[in-house]
PDB file of C-alpha atoms in Angstrom:
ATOM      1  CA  UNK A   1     -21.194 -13.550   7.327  1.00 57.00           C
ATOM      2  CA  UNK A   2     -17.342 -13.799   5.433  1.00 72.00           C
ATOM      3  CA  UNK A   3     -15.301 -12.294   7.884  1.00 82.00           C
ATOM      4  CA  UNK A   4     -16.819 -13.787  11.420  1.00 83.00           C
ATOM      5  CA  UNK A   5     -17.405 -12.426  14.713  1.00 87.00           C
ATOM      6  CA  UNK A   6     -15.537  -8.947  15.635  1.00 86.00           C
ATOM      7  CA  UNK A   7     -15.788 -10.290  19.220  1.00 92.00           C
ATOM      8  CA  UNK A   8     -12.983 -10.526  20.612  1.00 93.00           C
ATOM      9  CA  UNK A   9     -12.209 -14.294  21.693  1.00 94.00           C
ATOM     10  CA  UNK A  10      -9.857 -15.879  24.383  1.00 96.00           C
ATOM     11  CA  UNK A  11      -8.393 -19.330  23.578  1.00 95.00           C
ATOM     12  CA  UNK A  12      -5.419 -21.197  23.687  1.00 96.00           C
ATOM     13  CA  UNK A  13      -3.374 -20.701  21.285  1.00 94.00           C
ATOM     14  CA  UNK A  14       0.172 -21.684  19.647  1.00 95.00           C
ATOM     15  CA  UNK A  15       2.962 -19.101  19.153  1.00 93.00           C
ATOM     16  CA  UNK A  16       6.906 -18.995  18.030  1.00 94.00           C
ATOM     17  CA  UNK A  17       8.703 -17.662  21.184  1.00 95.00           C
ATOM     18  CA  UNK A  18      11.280 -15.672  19.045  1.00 92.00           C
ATOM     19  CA  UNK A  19      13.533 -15.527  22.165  1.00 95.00           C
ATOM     20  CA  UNK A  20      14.933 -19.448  21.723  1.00 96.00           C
ATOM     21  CA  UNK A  21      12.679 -20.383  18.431  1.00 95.00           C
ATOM     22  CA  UNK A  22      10.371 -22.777  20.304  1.00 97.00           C
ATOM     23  CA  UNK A  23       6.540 -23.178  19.752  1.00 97.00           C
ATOM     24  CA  UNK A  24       4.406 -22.687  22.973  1.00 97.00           C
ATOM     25  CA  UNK A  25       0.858 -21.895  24.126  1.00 96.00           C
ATOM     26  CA  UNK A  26      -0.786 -19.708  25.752  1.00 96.00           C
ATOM     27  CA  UNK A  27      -4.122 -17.782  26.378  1.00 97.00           C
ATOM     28  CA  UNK A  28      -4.507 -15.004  23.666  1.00 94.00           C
ATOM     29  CA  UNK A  29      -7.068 -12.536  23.040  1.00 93.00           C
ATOM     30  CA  UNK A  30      -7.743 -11.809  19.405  1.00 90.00           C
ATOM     31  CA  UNK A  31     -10.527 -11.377  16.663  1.00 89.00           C
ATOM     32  CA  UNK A  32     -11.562 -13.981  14.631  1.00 90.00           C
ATOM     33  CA  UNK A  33     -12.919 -11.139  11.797  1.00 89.00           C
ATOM     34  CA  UNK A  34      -9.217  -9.580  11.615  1.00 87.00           C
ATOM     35  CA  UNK A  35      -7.820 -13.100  11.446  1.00 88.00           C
ATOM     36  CA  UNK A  36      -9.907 -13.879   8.864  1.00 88.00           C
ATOM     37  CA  UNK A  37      -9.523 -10.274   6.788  1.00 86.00           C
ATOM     38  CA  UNK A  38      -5.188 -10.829   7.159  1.00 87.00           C
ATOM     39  CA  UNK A  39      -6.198 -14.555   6.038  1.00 88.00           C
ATOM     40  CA  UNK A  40      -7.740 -13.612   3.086  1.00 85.00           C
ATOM     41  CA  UNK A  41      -4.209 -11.434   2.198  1.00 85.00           C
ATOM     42  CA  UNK A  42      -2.286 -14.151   2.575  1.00 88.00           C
ATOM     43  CA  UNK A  43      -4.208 -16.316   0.353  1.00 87.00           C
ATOM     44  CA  UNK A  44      -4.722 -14.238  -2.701  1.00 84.00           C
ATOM     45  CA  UNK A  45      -0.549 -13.800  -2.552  1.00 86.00           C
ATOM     46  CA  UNK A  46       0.019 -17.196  -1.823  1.00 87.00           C
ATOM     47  CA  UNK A  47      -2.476 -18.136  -4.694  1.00 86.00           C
ATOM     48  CA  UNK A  48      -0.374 -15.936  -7.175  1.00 84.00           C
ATOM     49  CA  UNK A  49       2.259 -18.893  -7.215  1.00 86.00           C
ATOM     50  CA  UNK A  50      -0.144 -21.173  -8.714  1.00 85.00           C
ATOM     51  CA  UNK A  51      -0.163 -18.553 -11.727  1.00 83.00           C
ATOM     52  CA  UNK A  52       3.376 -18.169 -11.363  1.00 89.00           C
ATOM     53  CA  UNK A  53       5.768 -20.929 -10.691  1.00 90.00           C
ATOM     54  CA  UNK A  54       8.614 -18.606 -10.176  1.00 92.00           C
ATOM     55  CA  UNK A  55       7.567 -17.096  -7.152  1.00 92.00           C
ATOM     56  CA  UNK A  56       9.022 -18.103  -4.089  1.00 94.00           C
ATOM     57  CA  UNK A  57       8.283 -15.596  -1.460  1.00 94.00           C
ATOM     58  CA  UNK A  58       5.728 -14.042   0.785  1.00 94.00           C
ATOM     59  CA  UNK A  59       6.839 -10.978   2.938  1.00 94.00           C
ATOM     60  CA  UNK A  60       4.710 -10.124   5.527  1.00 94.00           C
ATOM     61  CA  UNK A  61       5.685  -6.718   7.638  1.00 94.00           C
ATOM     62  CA  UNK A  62       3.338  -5.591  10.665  1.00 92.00           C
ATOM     63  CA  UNK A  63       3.855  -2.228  12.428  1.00 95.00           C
ATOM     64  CA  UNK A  64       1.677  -1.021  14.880  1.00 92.00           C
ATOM     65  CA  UNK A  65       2.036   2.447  16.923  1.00 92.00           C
ATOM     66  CA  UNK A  66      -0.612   3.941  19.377  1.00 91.00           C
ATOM     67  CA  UNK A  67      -3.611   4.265  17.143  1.00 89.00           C
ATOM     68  CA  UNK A  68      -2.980   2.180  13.815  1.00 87.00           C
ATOM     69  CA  UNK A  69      -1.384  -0.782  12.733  1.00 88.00           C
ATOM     70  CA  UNK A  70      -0.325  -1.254   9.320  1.00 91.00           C
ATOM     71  CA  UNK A  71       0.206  -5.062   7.686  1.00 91.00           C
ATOM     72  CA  UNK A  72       2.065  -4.964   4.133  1.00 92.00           C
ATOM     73  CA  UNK A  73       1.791  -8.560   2.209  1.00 91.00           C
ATOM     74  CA  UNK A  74       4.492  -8.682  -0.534  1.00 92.00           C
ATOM     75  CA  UNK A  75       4.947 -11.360  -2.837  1.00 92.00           C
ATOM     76  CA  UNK A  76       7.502 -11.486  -5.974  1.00 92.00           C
ATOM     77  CA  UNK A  77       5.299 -13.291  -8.299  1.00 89.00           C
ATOM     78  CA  UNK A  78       4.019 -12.181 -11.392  1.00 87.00           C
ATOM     79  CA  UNK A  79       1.934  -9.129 -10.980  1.00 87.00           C
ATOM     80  CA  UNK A  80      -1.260  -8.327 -11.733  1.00 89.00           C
ATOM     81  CA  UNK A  81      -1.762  -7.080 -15.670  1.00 91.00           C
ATOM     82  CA  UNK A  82      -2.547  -3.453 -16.202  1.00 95.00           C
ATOM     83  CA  UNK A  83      -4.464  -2.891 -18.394  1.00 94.00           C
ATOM     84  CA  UNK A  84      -7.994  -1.704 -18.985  1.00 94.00           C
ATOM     85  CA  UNK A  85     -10.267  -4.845 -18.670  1.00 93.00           C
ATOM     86  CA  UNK A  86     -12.729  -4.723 -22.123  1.00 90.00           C
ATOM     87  CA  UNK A  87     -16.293  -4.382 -20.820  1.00 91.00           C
ATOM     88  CA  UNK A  88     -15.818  -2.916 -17.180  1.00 89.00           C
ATOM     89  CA  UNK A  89     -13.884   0.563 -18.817  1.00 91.00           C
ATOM     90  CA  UNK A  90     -11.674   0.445 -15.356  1.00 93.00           C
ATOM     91  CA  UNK A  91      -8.002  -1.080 -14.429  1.00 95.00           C
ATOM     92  CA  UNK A  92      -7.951  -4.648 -13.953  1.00 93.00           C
ATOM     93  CA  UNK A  93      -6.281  -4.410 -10.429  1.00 93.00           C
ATOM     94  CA  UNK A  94      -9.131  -1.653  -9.329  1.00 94.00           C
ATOM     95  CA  UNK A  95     -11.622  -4.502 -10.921  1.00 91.00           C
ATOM     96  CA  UNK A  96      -9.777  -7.449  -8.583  1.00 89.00           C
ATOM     97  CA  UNK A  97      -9.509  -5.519  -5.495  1.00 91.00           C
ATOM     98  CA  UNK A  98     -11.919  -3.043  -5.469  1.00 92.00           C
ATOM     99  CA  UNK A  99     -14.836  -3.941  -6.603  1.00 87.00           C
ATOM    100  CA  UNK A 100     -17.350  -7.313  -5.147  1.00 78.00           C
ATOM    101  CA  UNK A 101     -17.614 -10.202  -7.206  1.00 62.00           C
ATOM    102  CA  UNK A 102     -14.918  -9.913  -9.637  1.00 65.00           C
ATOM    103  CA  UNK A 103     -12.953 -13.145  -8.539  1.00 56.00           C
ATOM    104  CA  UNK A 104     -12.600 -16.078 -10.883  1.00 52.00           C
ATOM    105  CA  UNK A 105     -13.367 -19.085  -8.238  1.00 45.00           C
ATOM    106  CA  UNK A 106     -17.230 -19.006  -8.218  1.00 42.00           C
ATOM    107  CA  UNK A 107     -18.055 -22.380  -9.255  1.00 46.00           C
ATOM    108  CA  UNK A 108     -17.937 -24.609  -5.888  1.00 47.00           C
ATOM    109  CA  UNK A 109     -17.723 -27.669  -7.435  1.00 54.00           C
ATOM    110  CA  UNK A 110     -14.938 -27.221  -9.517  1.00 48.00           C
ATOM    111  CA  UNK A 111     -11.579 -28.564  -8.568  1.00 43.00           C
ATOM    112  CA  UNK A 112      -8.727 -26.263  -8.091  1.00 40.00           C
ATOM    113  CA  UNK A 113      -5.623 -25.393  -5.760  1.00 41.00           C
ATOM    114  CA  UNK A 114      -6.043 -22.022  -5.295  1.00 44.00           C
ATOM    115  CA  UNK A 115      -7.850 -20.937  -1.968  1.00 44.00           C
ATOM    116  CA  UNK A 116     -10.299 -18.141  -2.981  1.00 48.00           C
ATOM    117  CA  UNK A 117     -13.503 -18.129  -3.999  1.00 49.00           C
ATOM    118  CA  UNK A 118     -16.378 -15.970  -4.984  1.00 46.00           C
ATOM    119  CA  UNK A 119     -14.716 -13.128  -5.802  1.00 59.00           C
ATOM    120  CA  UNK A 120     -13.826 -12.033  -2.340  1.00 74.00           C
ATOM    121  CA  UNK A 121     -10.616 -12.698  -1.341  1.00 73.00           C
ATOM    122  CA  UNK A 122      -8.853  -9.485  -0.497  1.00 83.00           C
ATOM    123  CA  UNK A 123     -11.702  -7.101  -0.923  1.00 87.00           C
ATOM    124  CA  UNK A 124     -12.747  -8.017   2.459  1.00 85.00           C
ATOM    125  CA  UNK A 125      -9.666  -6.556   3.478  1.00 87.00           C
ATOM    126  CA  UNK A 126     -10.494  -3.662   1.654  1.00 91.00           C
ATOM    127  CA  UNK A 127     -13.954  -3.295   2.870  1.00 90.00           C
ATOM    128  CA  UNK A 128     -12.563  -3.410   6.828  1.00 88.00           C
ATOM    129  CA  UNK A 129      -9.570  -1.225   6.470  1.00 90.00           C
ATOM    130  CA  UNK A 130      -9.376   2.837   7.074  1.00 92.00           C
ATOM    131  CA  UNK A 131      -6.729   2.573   4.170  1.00 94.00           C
ATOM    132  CA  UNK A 132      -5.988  -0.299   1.506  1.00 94.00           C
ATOM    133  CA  UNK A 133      -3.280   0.250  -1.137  1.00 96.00           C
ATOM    134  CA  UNK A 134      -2.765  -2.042  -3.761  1.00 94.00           C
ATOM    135  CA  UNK A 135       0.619  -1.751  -5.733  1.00 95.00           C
ATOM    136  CA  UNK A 136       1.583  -3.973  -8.630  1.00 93.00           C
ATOM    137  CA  UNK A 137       4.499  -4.123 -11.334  1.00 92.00           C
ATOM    138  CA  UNK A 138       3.442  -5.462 -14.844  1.00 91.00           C
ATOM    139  CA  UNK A 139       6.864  -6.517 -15.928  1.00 86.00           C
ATOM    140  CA  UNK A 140       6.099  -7.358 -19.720  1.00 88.00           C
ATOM    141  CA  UNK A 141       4.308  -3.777 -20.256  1.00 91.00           C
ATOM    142  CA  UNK A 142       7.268  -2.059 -17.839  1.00 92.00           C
ATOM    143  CA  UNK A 143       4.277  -0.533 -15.903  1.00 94.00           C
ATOM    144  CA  UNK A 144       3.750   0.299 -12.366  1.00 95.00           C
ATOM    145  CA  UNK A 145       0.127   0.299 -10.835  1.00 96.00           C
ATOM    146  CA  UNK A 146      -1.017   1.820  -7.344  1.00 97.00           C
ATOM    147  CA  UNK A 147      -4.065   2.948  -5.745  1.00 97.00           C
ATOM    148  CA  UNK A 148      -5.859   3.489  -2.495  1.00 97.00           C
ATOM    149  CA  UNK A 149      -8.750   3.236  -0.682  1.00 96.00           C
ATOM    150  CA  UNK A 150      -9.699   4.423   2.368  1.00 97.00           C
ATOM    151  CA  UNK A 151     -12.779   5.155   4.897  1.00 96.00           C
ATOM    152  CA  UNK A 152     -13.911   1.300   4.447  1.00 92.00           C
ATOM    153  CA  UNK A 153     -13.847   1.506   0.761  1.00 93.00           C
ATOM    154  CA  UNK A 154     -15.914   4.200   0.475  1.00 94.00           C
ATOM    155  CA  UNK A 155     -13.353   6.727  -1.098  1.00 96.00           C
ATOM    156  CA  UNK A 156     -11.223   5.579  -3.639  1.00 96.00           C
ATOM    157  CA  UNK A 157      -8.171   7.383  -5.616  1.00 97.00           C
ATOM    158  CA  UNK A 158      -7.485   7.376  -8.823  1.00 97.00           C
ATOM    159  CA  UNK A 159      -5.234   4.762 -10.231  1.00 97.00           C
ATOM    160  CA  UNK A 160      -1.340   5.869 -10.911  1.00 97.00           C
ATOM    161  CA  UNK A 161       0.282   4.271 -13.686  1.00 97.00           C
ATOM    162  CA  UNK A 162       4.411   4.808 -14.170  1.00 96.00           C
ATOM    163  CA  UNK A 163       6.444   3.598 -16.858  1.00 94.00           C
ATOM    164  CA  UNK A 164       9.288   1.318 -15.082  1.00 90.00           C
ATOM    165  CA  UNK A 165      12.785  -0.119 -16.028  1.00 81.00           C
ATOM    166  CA  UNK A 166      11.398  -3.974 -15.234  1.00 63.00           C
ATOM    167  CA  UNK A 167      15.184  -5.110 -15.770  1.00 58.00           C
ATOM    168  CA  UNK A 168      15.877  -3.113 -12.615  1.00 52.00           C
ATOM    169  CA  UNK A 169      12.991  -4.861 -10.586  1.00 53.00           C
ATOM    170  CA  UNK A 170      10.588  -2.115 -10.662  1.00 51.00           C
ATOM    171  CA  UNK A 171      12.052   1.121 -10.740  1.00 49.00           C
ATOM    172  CA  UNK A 172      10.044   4.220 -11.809  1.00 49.00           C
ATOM    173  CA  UNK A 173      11.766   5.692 -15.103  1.00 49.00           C
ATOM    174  CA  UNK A 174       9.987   8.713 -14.700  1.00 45.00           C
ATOM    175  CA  UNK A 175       7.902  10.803 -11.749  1.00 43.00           C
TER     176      UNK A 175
END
């Protein structure tokens, strides 16, 4: 229903040909679900600039071997806070990207330039990966925040929060 079909789907389509930096088409074979899931990545860090006008980059790295393939989305925006949310007794990131329906963007007919909505965003991702790790750095509080989930979201770790030097972009002060 979010994601799309999981069918995999021939079409034109346009690439970068890396070898003399020209765009070009051709047939490719891909699935409109995964597009969607990486999509929905890509917005929620792009959407951190609106939050956070001095962000200006995206990093996305995509390695793939004989079985997996692993894409990392980094941006250098403000992170996410971490800190216990009030009502829900659990970390804010495990609230934003682990559990359904805890987005911000619900009503439709409000205006706004962020591209998320309904409090989906990258849980899909979550929901259609064998392993999802979210890591964040809470620069104000000097905190580090990480945690995975794996098996679909089914399993989840427990959070791990690290004090950090934040003047020294994010290094751990202590194991």
């Amino acid at each position: 229903m979010y994601i799309g079909s999981v069918e995999t789907v021939n079409t034109q389509m346009w690439y970068l040909d890396e070898k003399d930096n020209q765009f070009r088409q051709k047939k490719m074979a891909y699935s409109p679900a995964l597009l969607k899931i990486f999509d929905e990545i890509l917005v929620n860090a792009a959407d951190n600039k609106q939050r956070d006008p001095f962000m200006d980059r995206i990093e996305v790295n995509i390695v793939q071997n004989k079985t997996n393939v692993t894409i990392s989305v980094l941006n250098n925006g403000k992170g996410v806070p971490i800190q216990m949310h009030s009502t829900e007794k659990m970390y804010v990131p495990q609230l934003i990207f682990g559990n359904i329906l805890t987005g911000s963007n619900f009503d439709d007919k409000e205006a706004r330039l962020t591209g998320g909505r309904h409090g989906y965003g990258a849980k899909l991702s979550n929901i259609f990966s064998k392993s999802f790790v979210v890591e964040t750095v809470d620069c104000e509080q000097g905190l580090k925040y990480s945690q995975e989930w794996t098996n679909n979201m089914k399993n989840v770790t427990a959070p791990v929060v690290k004090q950090i030097d934040s003047r020294g972009g994010g290094v751990p002060v202590t194991d």
